[in-house]
PDB file of C-alpha atoms in Angstrom:
ATOM      1  CA  MET A 187      -1.018  18.895  33.174  1.00 74.00           C
ATOM      2  CA  LEU A 188       0.837  21.368  30.998  1.00 82.00           C
ATOM      3  CA  ASN A 189       2.474  24.549  32.269  1.00 83.00           C
ATOM      4  CA  SER A 190      -0.071  26.616  30.381  1.00 87.00           C
ATOM      5  CA  GLU A 191      -2.812  24.966  32.438  1.00 88.00           C
ATOM      6  CA  ILE A 192      -1.260  26.031  35.749  1.00 89.00           C
ATOM      7  CA  PRO A 193      -2.500  29.421  37.015  1.00 92.00           C
ATOM      8  CA  TRP A 194       0.182  31.776  38.284  1.00 93.00           C
ATOM      9  CA  SER A 195      -1.582  31.892  41.647  1.00 92.00           C
ATOM     10  CA  ALA A 196      -0.738  28.207  42.116  1.00 91.00           C
ATOM     11  CA  THR A 197       2.991  28.977  41.928  1.00 93.00           C
ATOM     12  CA  TYR A 198       3.043  31.351  44.897  1.00 93.00           C
ATOM     13  CA  ALA A 199       3.953  30.181  48.383  1.00 92.00           C
ATOM     14  CA  PRO A 200       1.059  30.266  50.863  1.00 91.00           C
ATOM     15  CA  GLU A 201       1.459  33.221  53.215  1.00 92.00           C
ATOM     16  CA  PRO A 202       0.793  33.133  56.964  1.00 92.00           C
ATOM     17  CA  THR A 203      -2.232  34.868  58.398  1.00 93.00           C
ATOM     18  CA  ALA A 204      -1.328  38.182  60.010  1.00 94.00           C
ATOM     19  CA  PRO A 205      -1.711  38.072  63.811  1.00 93.00           C
ATOM     20  CA  PRO A 206      -3.787  40.949  65.232  1.00 93.00           C
ATOM     21  CA  LEU A 207      -1.658  43.931  66.251  1.00 92.00           C
ATOM     22  CA  LYS A 208      -3.066  43.657  69.758  1.00 91.00           C
ATOM     23  CA  ASP A 209      -1.125  40.395  70.105  1.00 89.00           C
ATOM     24  CA  LEU A 210       2.022  42.500  70.385  1.00 91.00           C
ATOM     25  CA  PHE A 211       0.798  43.209  73.894  1.00 91.00           C
ATOM     26  CA  GLY A 212      -0.685  39.774  74.603  1.00 89.00           C
ATOM     27  CA  ASP A 213       0.686  36.694  76.353  1.00 90.00           C
ATOM     28  CA  GLU A 214       4.178  35.411  75.591  1.00 89.00           C
ATOM     29  CA  GLY A 215       3.180  33.002  72.816  1.00 89.00           C
ATOM     30  CA  ALA A 216       0.946  35.498  71.015  1.00 91.00           C
ATOM     31  CA  ARG A 217       3.509  38.260  71.462  1.00 92.00           C
ATOM     32  CA  ARG A 218       6.314  36.151  70.008  1.00 93.00           C
ATOM     33  CA  SER A 219       4.235  35.255  66.953  1.00 93.00           C
ATOM     34  CA  ALA A 220       3.134  38.847  66.389  1.00 92.00           C
ATOM     35  CA  MET A 221       6.673  40.173  66.865  1.00 93.00           C
ATOM     36  CA  ARG A 222       8.001  37.800  64.244  1.00 94.00           C
ATOM     37  CA  PHE A 223       5.288  38.569  61.676  1.00 94.00           C
ATOM     38  CA  HIS A 224       5.013  42.326  62.116  1.00 95.00           C
ATOM     39  CA  LEU A 225       8.581  43.253  63.053  1.00 94.00           C
ATOM     40  CA  GLN A 226      11.290  40.611  62.655  1.00 95.00           C
ATOM     41  CA  ASP A 227      10.123  39.246  59.301  1.00 94.00           C
ATOM     42  CA  ARG A 228       9.626  42.753  57.941  1.00 96.00           C
ATOM     43  CA  VAL A 229      13.104  43.891  58.972  1.00 95.00           C
ATOM     44  CA  TYR A 230      14.832  40.757  57.672  1.00 93.00           C
ATOM     45  CA  GLY A 231      12.669  40.546  54.558  1.00 93.00           C
ATOM     46  CA  GLY A 232      13.021  44.254  53.903  1.00 94.00           C
ATOM     47  CA  GLY A 233      16.788  43.878  53.991  1.00 92.00           C
ATOM     48  CA  LYS A 234      16.600  41.006  51.514  1.00 92.00           C
ATOM     49  CA  MET A 235      14.382  43.032  49.185  1.00 95.00           C
ATOM     50  CA  ALA A 236      16.730  46.013  49.406  1.00 95.00           C
ATOM     51  CA  LEU A 237      19.732  43.838  48.514  1.00 93.00           C
ATOM     52  CA  HIS A 238      17.802  42.265  45.653  1.00 95.00           C
ATOM     53  CA  SER A 239      16.988  45.724  44.297  1.00 95.00           C
ATOM     54  CA  LEU A 240      20.619  46.796  44.684  1.00 95.00           C
ATOM     55  CA  PHE A 241      21.886  43.756  42.808  1.00 96.00           C
ATOM     56  CA  ARG A 242      19.331  44.377  40.066  1.00 96.00           C
ATOM     57  CA  MET A 243      20.825  47.830  39.542  1.00 97.00           C
ATOM     58  CA  LEU A 244      24.358  46.447  39.302  1.00 98.00           C
ATOM     59  CA  SER A 245      25.704  44.311  36.501  1.00 98.00           C
ATOM     60  CA  PRO A 246      25.804  40.553  37.198  1.00 98.00           C
ATOM     61  CA  GLU A 247      29.582  40.740  37.662  1.00 98.00           C
ATOM     62  CA  ALA A 248      29.510  43.796  39.924  1.00 98.00           C
ATOM     63  CA  GLY A 249      26.725  42.348  42.065  1.00 98.00           C
ATOM     64  CA  SER A 250      28.383  38.956  42.370  1.00 98.00           C
ATOM     65  CA  ASN A 251      31.739  40.496  43.265  1.00 98.00           C
ATOM     66  CA  PHE A 252      30.151  42.818  45.820  1.00 97.00           C
ATOM     67  CA  ALA A 253      28.437  39.846  47.443  1.00 98.00           C
ATOM     68  CA  GLY A 254      31.464  37.572  47.288  1.00 98.00           C
ATOM     69  CA  ARG A 255      34.119  40.079  48.366  1.00 98.00           C
ATOM     70  CA  ILE A 256      32.196  42.311  50.785  1.00 97.00           C
ATOM     71  CA  VAL A 257      29.005  40.608  52.000  1.00 96.00           C
ATOM     72  CA  ALA A 258      30.442  37.092  52.383  1.00 98.00           C
ATOM     73  CA  PRO A 259      33.427  37.968  54.652  1.00 98.00           C
ATOM     74  CA  ARG A 260      31.195  40.035  56.932  1.00 97.00           C
ATOM     75  CA  SER A 261      28.609  37.289  57.104  1.00 96.00           C
ATOM     76  CA  ARG A 262      31.368  34.771  57.828  1.00 97.00           C
ATOM     77  CA  ALA A 263      32.674  36.914  60.693  1.00 97.00           C
ATOM     78  CA  TYR A 264      29.173  37.406  62.113  1.00 95.00           C
ATOM     79  CA  TYR A 265      28.449  33.672  62.258  1.00 96.00           C
ATOM     80  CA  ARG A 266      31.906  32.565  63.408  1.00 92.00           C
ATOM     81  CA  GLY A 267      31.620  30.163  66.325  1.00 90.00           C
ATOM     82  CA  LYS A 268      27.908  29.502  65.807  1.00 95.00           C
ATOM     83  CA  PRO A 269      26.775  25.870  66.247  1.00 95.00           C
ATOM     84  CA  PHE A 270      26.061  25.367  62.543  1.00 96.00           C
ATOM     85  CA  ILE A 271      29.600  26.515  61.681  1.00 97.00           C
ATOM     86  CA  GLN A 272      31.016  23.988  64.124  1.00 96.00           C
ATOM     87  CA  ARG A 273      28.814  21.310  62.555  1.00 97.00           C
ATOM     88  CA  MET A 274      30.022  22.263  59.077  1.00 98.00           C
ATOM     89  CA  ASP A 275      33.603  21.824  60.257  1.00 98.00           C
ATOM     90  CA  ARG A 276      32.780  18.358  61.620  1.00 98.00           C
ATOM     91  CA  MET A 277      30.993  17.368  58.421  1.00 98.00           C
ATOM     92  CA  ILE A 278      33.908  18.479  56.238  1.00 98.00           C
ATOM     93  CA  ALA A 279      36.242  16.321  58.332  1.00 98.00           C
ATOM     94  CA  ARG A 280      33.776  13.431  58.121  1.00 98.00           C
ATOM     95  CA  LEU A 281      33.114  13.674  54.384  1.00 98.00           C
ATOM     96  CA  ARG A 282      36.677  14.576  53.365  1.00 98.00           C
ATOM     97  CA  PRO A 283      38.896  12.441  55.646  1.00 98.00           C
ATOM     98  CA  GLU A 284      42.048  13.892  54.083  1.00 98.00           C
ATOM     99  CA  LEU A 285      41.097  17.214  55.722  1.00 98.00           C
ATOM    100  CA  ALA A 286      40.418  15.727  59.169  1.00 97.00           C
ATOM    101  CA  ASP A 287      43.820  16.840  60.497  1.00 98.00           C
ATOM    102  CA  ASP A 288      43.941  20.109  58.569  1.00 98.00           C
ATOM    103  CA  PRO A 289      41.802  22.759  60.326  1.00 98.00           C
ATOM    104  CA  ALA A 290      43.127  25.521  58.066  1.00 98.00           C
ATOM    105  CA  ALA A 291      41.935  23.670  54.969  1.00 98.00           C
ATOM    106  CA  ARG A 292      38.504  23.092  56.522  1.00 98.00           C
ATOM    107  CA  GLU A 293      38.329  26.773  57.451  1.00 98.00           C
ATOM    108  CA  ALA A 294      39.077  27.655  53.830  1.00 98.00           C
ATOM    109  CA  VAL A 295      36.226  25.413  52.643  1.00 98.00           C
ATOM    110  CA  VAL A 296      33.819  27.250  54.947  1.00 98.00           C
ATOM    111  CA  ASP A 297      35.132  30.616  53.732  1.00 98.00           C
ATOM    112  CA  ARG A 298      34.536  29.615  50.111  1.00 98.00           C
ATOM    113  CA  TRP A 299      31.097  28.260  51.035  1.00 99.00           C
ATOM    114  CA  PHE A 300      30.091  31.684  52.334  1.00 98.00           C
ATOM    115  CA  GLU A 301      31.450  33.266  49.171  1.00 98.00           C
ATOM    116  CA  ASN A 302      29.566  30.917  46.838  1.00 98.00           C
ATOM    117  CA  THR A 303      26.338  31.316  48.816  1.00 98.00           C
ATOM    118  CA  ALA A 304      26.548  35.106  48.770  1.00 98.00           C
ATOM    119  CA  ARG A 305      27.379  35.162  45.074  1.00 98.00           C
ATOM    120  CA  ALA A 306      24.491  32.818  44.263  1.00 98.00           C
ATOM    121  CA  MET A 307      22.032  35.048  46.126  1.00 96.00           C
ATOM    122  CA  ALA A 308      23.263  38.098  44.208  1.00 97.00           C
ATOM    123  CA  GLU A 309      23.285  36.285  40.873  1.00 98.00           C
ATOM    124  CA  PHE A 310      19.643  35.296  41.331  1.00 97.00           C
ATOM    125  CA  SER A 311      18.809  38.952  40.720  1.00 97.00           C
ATOM    126  CA  HIS A 312      20.093  38.400  37.157  1.00 98.00           C
ATOM    127  CA  LEU A 313      18.835  34.851  36.729  1.00 98.00           C
ATOM    128  CA  GLU A 314      18.410  34.994  32.963  1.00 98.00           C
ATOM    129  CA  ALA A 315      21.752  36.685  32.341  1.00 98.00           C
ATOM    130  CA  VAL A 316      23.805  34.258  34.443  1.00 98.00           C
ATOM    131  CA  SER A 317      21.980  31.189  33.064  1.00 98.00           C
ATOM    132  CA  THR A 318      22.825  31.899  29.420  1.00 98.00           C
ATOM    133  CA  PRO A 319      26.019  32.193  27.342  1.00 98.00           C
ATOM    134  CA  PRO A 320      28.673  33.353  27.826  1.00 98.00           C
ATOM    135  CA  ARG A 321      28.203  32.988  31.573  1.00 99.00           C
ATOM    136  CA  THR A 322      26.799  29.450  31.513  1.00 99.00           C
ATOM    137  CA  THR A 323      27.804  26.585  29.246  1.00 99.00           C
ATOM    138  CA  VAL A 324      25.204  23.826  28.814  1.00 99.00           C
ATOM    139  CA  GLU A 325      26.528  20.327  28.160  1.00 99.00           C
ATOM    140  CA  GLY A 326      24.584  17.197  27.259  1.00 98.00           C
ATOM    141  CA  LEU A 327      21.521  18.942  25.826  1.00 98.00           C
ATOM    142  CA  GLU A 328      21.494  16.285  23.102  1.00 98.00           C
ATOM    143  CA  ILE A 329      20.562  13.750  25.800  1.00 98.00           C
ATOM    144  CA  VAL A 330      17.382  15.654  26.593  1.00 97.00           C
ATOM    145  CA  GLU A 331      16.611  16.221  22.910  1.00 97.00           C
ATOM    146  CA  ARG A 332      16.981  12.494  22.231  1.00 97.00           C
ATOM    147  CA  LEU A 333      14.543  11.596  25.014  1.00 97.00           C
ATOM    148  CA  GLN A 334      12.123  14.270  23.833  1.00 96.00           C
ATOM    149  CA  ALA A 335      12.243  12.844  20.308  1.00 96.00           C
ATOM    150  CA  GLU A 336      11.402   9.436  21.769  1.00 96.00           C
ATOM    151  CA  GLY A 337       8.423  10.936  23.619  1.00 94.00           C
ATOM    152  CA  ARG A 338       9.867   9.937  26.997  1.00 94.00           C
ATOM    153  CA  SER A 339       8.700  11.600  30.172  1.00 95.00           C
ATOM    154  CA  MET A 340      11.539  12.714  32.428  1.00 97.00           C
ATOM    155  CA  VAL A 341      12.292  13.423  36.067  1.00 98.00           C
ATOM    156  CA  LEU A 342      15.003  16.077  35.935  1.00 98.00           C
ATOM    157  CA  THR A 343      17.034  16.232  39.141  1.00 98.00           C
ATOM    158  CA  THR A 344      19.746  18.429  40.595  1.00 98.00           C
ATOM    159  CA  VAL A 345      21.341  19.435  43.903  1.00 98.00           C
ATOM    160  CA  HIS A 346      22.232  22.778  45.521  1.00 98.00           C
ATOM    161  CA  THR A 347      25.636  23.451  43.961  1.00 99.00           C
ATOM    162  CA  GLY A 348      26.974  26.381  41.950  1.00 98.00           C
ATOM    163  CA  MET A 349      24.064  28.735  41.265  1.00 98.00           C
ATOM    164  CA  TRP A 350      21.358  26.128  41.744  1.00 97.00           C
ATOM    165  CA  GLU A 351      18.456  28.436  40.912  1.00 96.00           C
ATOM    166  CA  MET A 352      19.356  28.296  37.218  1.00 98.00           C
ATOM    167  CA  ILE A 353      17.696  24.863  37.026  1.00 97.00           C
ATOM    168  CA  SER A 354      14.313  26.613  36.986  1.00 96.00           C
ATOM    169  CA  TYR A 355      15.308  28.960  34.165  1.00 97.00           C
ATOM    170  CA  LEU A 356      17.061  26.411  31.954  1.00 98.00           C
ATOM    171  CA  SER A 357      14.396  23.741  32.377  1.00 96.00           C
ATOM    172  CA  SER A 358      11.719  26.282  31.433  1.00 95.00           C
ATOM    173  CA  ARG A 359      13.614  26.981  28.193  1.00 96.00           C
ATOM    174  CA  HIS A 360      14.576  23.402  27.377  1.00 96.00           C
ATOM    175  CA  PHE A 361      11.194  21.828  28.177  1.00 94.00           C
ATOM    176  CA  GLY A 362       8.780  24.701  27.537  1.00 90.00           C
ATOM    177  CA  ASP A 363       5.141  23.872  28.232  1.00 89.00           C
ATOM    178  CA  LYS A 364       6.080  20.320  29.231  1.00 91.00           C
ATOM    179  CA  GLY A 365       8.328  21.125  32.190  1.00 91.00           C
ATOM    180  CA  THR A 366       7.041  21.725  35.711  1.00 89.00           C
ATOM    181  CA  GLY A 367       9.210  22.175  38.778  1.00 89.00           C
ATOM    182  CA  ALA A 368       8.755  22.155  42.537  1.00 91.00           C
ATOM    183  CA  TRP A 369      10.248  24.426  45.190  1.00 90.00           C
ATOM    184  CA  ALA A 370      10.430  24.600  48.969  1.00 88.00           C
ATOM    185  CA  PRO A 371       9.357  28.075  50.158  1.00 91.00           C
ATOM    186  CA  GLN A 372      11.416  29.886  52.784  1.00 89.00           C
ATOM    187  CA  SER A 373      10.015  30.789  56.185  1.00 90.00           C
ATOM    188  CA  ASN A 374      10.077  34.504  55.336  1.00 93.00           C
ATOM    189  CA  ARG A 375       7.238  35.673  53.101  1.00 95.00           C
ATOM    190  CA  PHE A 376       9.293  38.510  51.652  1.00 95.00           C
ATOM    191  CA  GLU A 377      11.980  36.124  50.399  1.00 95.00           C
ATOM    192  CA  ASN A 378       9.256  34.025  48.789  1.00 94.00           C
ATOM    193  CA  ARG A 379       7.862  37.094  47.039  1.00 95.00           C
ATOM    194  CA  ILE A 380      11.291  37.869  45.580  1.00 95.00           C
ATOM    195  CA  VAL A 381      11.565  34.339  44.204  1.00 94.00           C
ATOM    196  CA  ALA A 382       7.998  34.252  42.869  1.00 92.00           C
ATOM    197  CA  ASP A 383       8.212  37.686  41.250  1.00 94.00           C
ATOM    198  CA  THR A 384      11.549  36.901  39.593  1.00 95.00           C
ATOM    199  CA  ARG A 385      10.228  33.660  38.160  1.00 94.00           C
ATOM    200  CA  ARG A 386       6.998  35.202  36.929  1.00 94.00           C
ATOM    201  CA  LYS A 387       8.859  37.929  35.037  1.00 95.00           C
ATOM    202  CA  LEU A 388      10.779  35.172  33.255  1.00 95.00           C
ATOM    203  CA  GLY A 389       7.714  33.000  32.638  1.00 94.00           C
ATOM    204  CA  ILE A 390       8.895  30.224  34.984  1.00 94.00           C
ATOM    205  CA  LYS A 391       6.190  28.168  36.711  1.00 93.00           C
ATOM    206  CA  VAL A 392       7.327  26.206  39.772  1.00 92.00           C
ATOM    207  CA  LEU A 393       4.885  24.676  42.241  1.00 93.00           C
ATOM    208  CA  PRO A 394       5.445  25.256  45.981  1.00 92.00           C
ATOM    209  CA  ALA A 395       5.610  22.370  48.425  1.00 88.00           C
ATOM    210  CA  THR A 396       2.067  21.849  49.733  1.00 87.00           C
ATOM    211  CA  PRO A 397       0.098  18.743  50.789  1.00 86.00           C
ATOM    212  CA  LYS A 398      -1.202  18.406  47.212  1.00 88.00           C
ATOM    213  CA  LEU A 399       2.183  18.774  45.467  1.00 90.00           C
ATOM    214  CA  ALA A 400       2.830  15.051  44.935  1.00 89.00           C
ATOM    215  CA  ARG A 401      -0.554  14.640  43.273  1.00 89.00           C
ATOM    216  CA  GLN A 402       0.109  17.657  41.040  1.00 88.00           C
ATOM    217  CA  LEU A 403       3.491  16.304  39.950  1.00 91.00           C
ATOM    218  CA  TYR A 404       2.121  12.845  39.188  1.00 89.00           C
ATOM    219  CA  LYS A 405      -0.617  14.509  37.139  1.00 86.00           C
ATOM    220  CA  SER A 406       2.014  16.437  35.195  1.00 86.00           C
ATOM    221  CA  LEU A 407       4.149  13.363  34.614  1.00 88.00           C
ATOM    222  CA  ALA A 408       1.122  11.516  33.227  1.00 83.00           C
ATOM    223  CA  VAL A 409       1.303  13.730  30.125  1.00 84.00           C
ATOM    224  CA  PRO A 410       3.428  11.953  27.466  1.00 86.00           C
ATOM    225  CA  GLY A 411       6.765  13.695  27.123  1.00 92.00           C
ATOM    226  CA  GLN A 412       6.229  15.738  30.276  1.00 94.00           C
ATOM    227  CA  THR A 413       9.110  16.575  32.637  1.00 96.00           C
ATOM    228  CA  ILE A 414       9.087  17.384  36.333  1.00 96.00           C
ATOM    229  CA  VAL A 415      12.053  19.071  37.997  1.00 96.00           C
ATOM    230  CA  LEU A 416      13.172  18.141  41.509  1.00 97.00           C
ATOM    231  CA  VAL A 417      16.012  19.353  43.720  1.00 97.00           C
ATOM    232  CA  ILE A 418      16.774  16.146  45.594  1.00 97.00           C
ATOM    233  CA  ASP A 419      19.052  17.244  48.449  1.00 97.00           C
ATOM    234  CA  GLU A 420      16.436  19.335  50.227  1.00 94.00           C
ATOM    235  CA  LEU A 421      15.947  19.406  54.005  1.00 92.00           C
ATOM    236  CA  SER A 422      13.391  16.798  55.089  1.00 91.00           C
ATOM    237  CA  GLU A 423      12.505  16.024  58.691  1.00 89.00           C
ATOM    238  CA  LYS A 424      15.407  18.230  59.820  1.00 90.00           C
ATOM    239  CA  GLN A 425      17.892  16.195  57.821  1.00 93.00           C
ATOM    240  CA  VAL A 426      19.539  16.217  54.405  1.00 97.00           C
ATOM    241  CA  LYS A 427      19.026  12.652  53.196  1.00 97.00           C
ATOM    242  CA  PHE A 428      20.900  12.880  49.901  1.00 97.00           C
ATOM    243  CA  PRO A 429      23.615  12.263  48.796  1.00 98.00           C
ATOM    244  CA  LEU A 430      23.697   9.043  50.773  1.00 98.00           C
ATOM    245  CA  PHE A 431      27.264   9.216  52.159  1.00 98.00           C
ATOM    246  CA  GLY A 432      26.993   5.573  53.204  1.00 96.00           C
ATOM    247  CA  ARG A 433      23.501   5.939  54.669  1.00 96.00           C
ATOM    248  CA  PRO A 434      20.465   3.866  53.619  1.00 95.00           C
ATOM    249  CA  VAL A 435      17.853   5.261  51.249  1.00 94.00           C
ATOM    250  CA  GLU A 436      15.082   6.948  53.238  1.00 91.00           C
ATOM    251  CA  ASP A 437      11.502   7.738  52.324  1.00 85.00           C
ATOM    252  CA  ARG A 438       9.864  11.152  52.732  1.00 87.00           C
ATOM    253  CA  CYS A 439      12.334  13.144  50.663  1.00 93.00           C
ATOM    254  CA  ASN A 440      12.609  14.360  47.077  1.00 94.00           C
ATOM    255  CA  PHE A 441      15.301  11.779  46.304  1.00 96.00           C
ATOM    256  CA  ALA A 442      12.939   8.902  47.080  1.00 96.00           C
ATOM    257  CA  PHE A 443      10.017  10.674  45.413  1.00 96.00           C
ATOM    258  CA  ALA A 444      12.009  11.089  42.189  1.00 97.00           C
ATOM    259  CA  LEU A 445      12.708   7.358  42.140  1.00 97.00           C
ATOM    260  CA  TYR A 446       9.122   6.382  42.956  1.00 96.00           C
ATOM    261  CA  ALA A 447       7.721   8.791  40.350  1.00 95.00           C
ATOM    262  CA  ALA A 448      10.017   7.454  37.632  1.00 96.00           C
ATOM    263  CA  GLN A 449       9.310   3.846  38.580  1.00 96.00           C
ATOM    264  CA  ARG A 450       5.553   4.365  38.670  1.00 94.00           C
ATOM    265  CA  THR A 451       5.316   6.235  35.351  1.00 93.00           C
ATOM    266  CA  GLY A 452       8.197   4.765  33.372  1.00 94.00           C
ATOM    267  CA  ALA A 453       9.881   8.160  33.152  1.00 96.00           C
ATOM    268  CA  ALA A 454      13.644   8.457  32.794  1.00 97.00           C
ATOM    269  CA  ILE A 455      15.600  10.197  35.547  1.00 98.00           C
ATOM    270  CA  VAL A 456      17.965  12.773  34.037  1.00 99.00           C
ATOM    271  CA  PRO A 457      20.554  14.053  36.547  1.00 99.00           C
ATOM    272  CA  ALA A 458      21.696  17.630  35.976  1.00 99.00           C
ATOM    273  CA  VAL A 459      24.843  18.959  37.646  1.00 99.00           C
ATOM    274  CA  ILE A 460      25.652  22.656  38.137  1.00 99.00           C
ATOM    275  CA  THR A 461      29.244  23.720  38.811  1.00 99.00           C
ATOM    276  CA  ARG A 462      30.671  27.180  39.388  1.00 99.00           C
ATOM    277  CA  THR A 463      33.835  27.652  37.353  1.00 98.00           C
ATOM    278  CA  GLY A 464      34.394  31.298  38.329  1.00 96.00           C
ATOM    279  CA  PRO A 465      32.554  34.482  39.301  1.00 94.00           C
ATOM    280  CA  THR A 466      29.320  34.414  37.228  1.00 97.00           C
ATOM    281  CA  ARG A 467      30.680  31.462  35.243  1.00 98.00           C
ATOM    282  CA  PHE A 468      29.064  28.012  35.328  1.00 99.00           C
ATOM    283  CA  THR A 469      28.763  24.652  33.643  1.00 99.00           C
ATOM    284  CA  PHE A 470      25.319  23.047  33.529  1.00 99.00           C
ATOM    285  CA  ARG A 471      25.539  19.398  32.488  1.00 99.00           C
ATOM    286  CA  TYR A 472      22.808  16.893  31.652  1.00 99.00           C
ATOM    287  CA  ASN A 473      23.909  13.326  32.375  1.00 99.00           C
ATOM    288  CA  GLU A 474      22.783  10.091  30.750  1.00 98.00           C
ATOM    289  CA  PRO A 475      19.321   8.934  31.880  1.00 98.00           C
ATOM    290  CA  ILE A 476      18.730   6.430  34.649  1.00 98.00           C
ATOM    291  CA  ASP A 477      15.800   4.017  34.394  1.00 98.00           C
ATOM    292  CA  VAL A 478      14.111   2.673  37.520  1.00 97.00           C
ATOM    293  CA  PRO A 479      13.157  -1.001  37.057  1.00 97.00           C
ATOM    294  CA  LYS A 480      10.161  -2.457  38.852  1.00 96.00           C
ATOM    295  CA  GLY A 481      10.435  -3.864  42.374  1.00 96.00           C
ATOM    296  CA  ASN A 482      12.586  -3.076  45.395  1.00 95.00           C
ATOM    297  CA  ASP A 483      15.774  -4.277  43.731  1.00 96.00           C
ATOM    298  CA  GLY A 484      15.165  -2.008  40.756  1.00 96.00           C
ATOM    299  CA  PHE A 485      14.425   0.908  43.050  1.00 97.00           C
ATOM    300  CA  HIS A 486      17.630   0.467  45.043  1.00 96.00           C
ATOM    301  CA  SER A 487      19.844  -0.129  42.019  1.00 97.00           C
ATOM    302  CA  ALA A 488      18.566   3.129  40.510  1.00 98.00           C
ATOM    303  CA  ALA A 489      19.082   4.895  43.848  1.00 98.00           C
ATOM    304  CA  LEU A 490      22.724   3.830  43.892  1.00 98.00           C
ATOM    305  CA  ALA A 491      23.165   4.865  40.259  1.00 98.00           C
ATOM    306  CA  LEU A 492      21.752   8.323  40.988  1.00 98.00           C
ATOM    307  CA  ASN A 493      23.909   8.631  44.085  1.00 98.00           C
ATOM    308  CA  ALA A 494      26.948   7.683  41.996  1.00 98.00           C
ATOM    309  CA  VAL A 495      26.353  10.817  39.907  1.00 99.00           C
ATOM    310  CA  TYR A 496      25.890  13.286  42.737  1.00 99.00           C
ATOM    311  CA  GLU A 497      27.962  12.107  45.693  1.00 99.00           C
ATOM    312  CA  PRO A 498      31.340  12.488  43.929  1.00 99.00           C
ATOM    313  CA  HIS A 499      30.220  15.868  42.568  1.00 99.00           C
ATOM    314  CA  VAL A 500      29.220  17.144  46.012  1.00 99.00           C
ATOM    315  CA  LEU A 501      32.388  15.824  47.656  1.00 99.00           C
ATOM    316  CA  ALA A 502      34.504  17.541  45.011  1.00 98.00           C
ATOM    317  CA  HIS A 503      32.616  20.815  45.519  1.00 99.00           C
ATOM    318  CA  LEU A 504      31.722  20.971  49.214  1.00 98.00           C
ATOM    319  CA  ASP A 505      32.469  24.684  49.115  1.00 98.00           C
ATOM    320  CA  GLN A 506      29.704  25.092  46.519  1.00 99.00           C
ATOM    321  CA  TRP A 507      27.162  22.796  48.193  1.00 99.00           C
ATOM    322  CA  TYR A 508      24.615  24.986  49.953  1.00 98.00           C
ATOM    323  CA  MET A 509      23.224  22.121  52.068  1.00 98.00           C
ATOM    324  CA  LEU A 510      26.584  21.651  53.814  1.00 98.00           C
ATOM    325  CA  HIS A 511      25.236  23.802  56.648  1.00 97.00           C
ATOM    326  CA  GLU A 512      22.318  21.391  57.200  1.00 96.00           C
ATOM    327  CA  VAL A 513      23.702  17.886  56.592  1.00 97.00           C
ATOM    328  CA  LYS A 514      24.287  15.588  59.581  1.00 96.00           C
ATOM    329  CA  VAL A 515      26.196  12.392  58.810  1.00 95.00           C
ATOM    330  CA  PRO A 516      27.019  10.032  61.725  1.00 91.00           C
TER     331      PRO A 516
END
């Protein structure tokens, strides 16, 4: 299945059915659902849309600096002491043992995490501008071009570091009609509209996570030379299952799906790594392909090879890793 065969309607996140307004005055369960849909989601989503519009009016640098220097510190102060902040502190100590006895250093990592997250959200408003020179340097493109010349199908992977959303833009340019991605919609419909509208304006087709997504991706990968794009550190079953950090490989996550898809179709896994090098400055690097041999041993050897690319990268850039606020490592 080529990109040109995918209707734009298939790239939009399904939206919840609006509860009747009378439910605002109904029993507790109905009232809570109606309050969220009609009031809470609109207020939160409206704020997101207003910020997106503001950042669109600013230059990429001005928007990123506003988010990093003004929005991030206020957001950090608002969430100080929240359970997820305490968990982040524990995870930093667990993943970076040299910081276990240095609370000030761990605090600084969290501060920089808020800054990177805020900047990334602002930079999404200028996705094309921040994903291209001089703001982004692409390395290893010759790897992809070599595989394309060989007619190889690919599973392109990445994780949530730097300005992770650029994977959708760059893959759409580097793979054209033979590159299809997947995305996990947010719980707020207004946020999903921002993402979908931005991508459509740039001609980027990315399929939302639905019960039929796996079948759609396998269908795409069946086309010779086709590429699917997966972010493999997503939240699955309330846990971030990749990088492994000493844990066993688990099913029911994009990491495992990437391996299974490559093994089943003979596609090469191409790990891409995104690193922020400064405000609105990034390096996007394609790494050498990883093949997934047949059988359980082949699957696990490829899993360890893929983990060997991403785990050191994430550990070196915990302050850029968005999923730090969700990961739970024993």
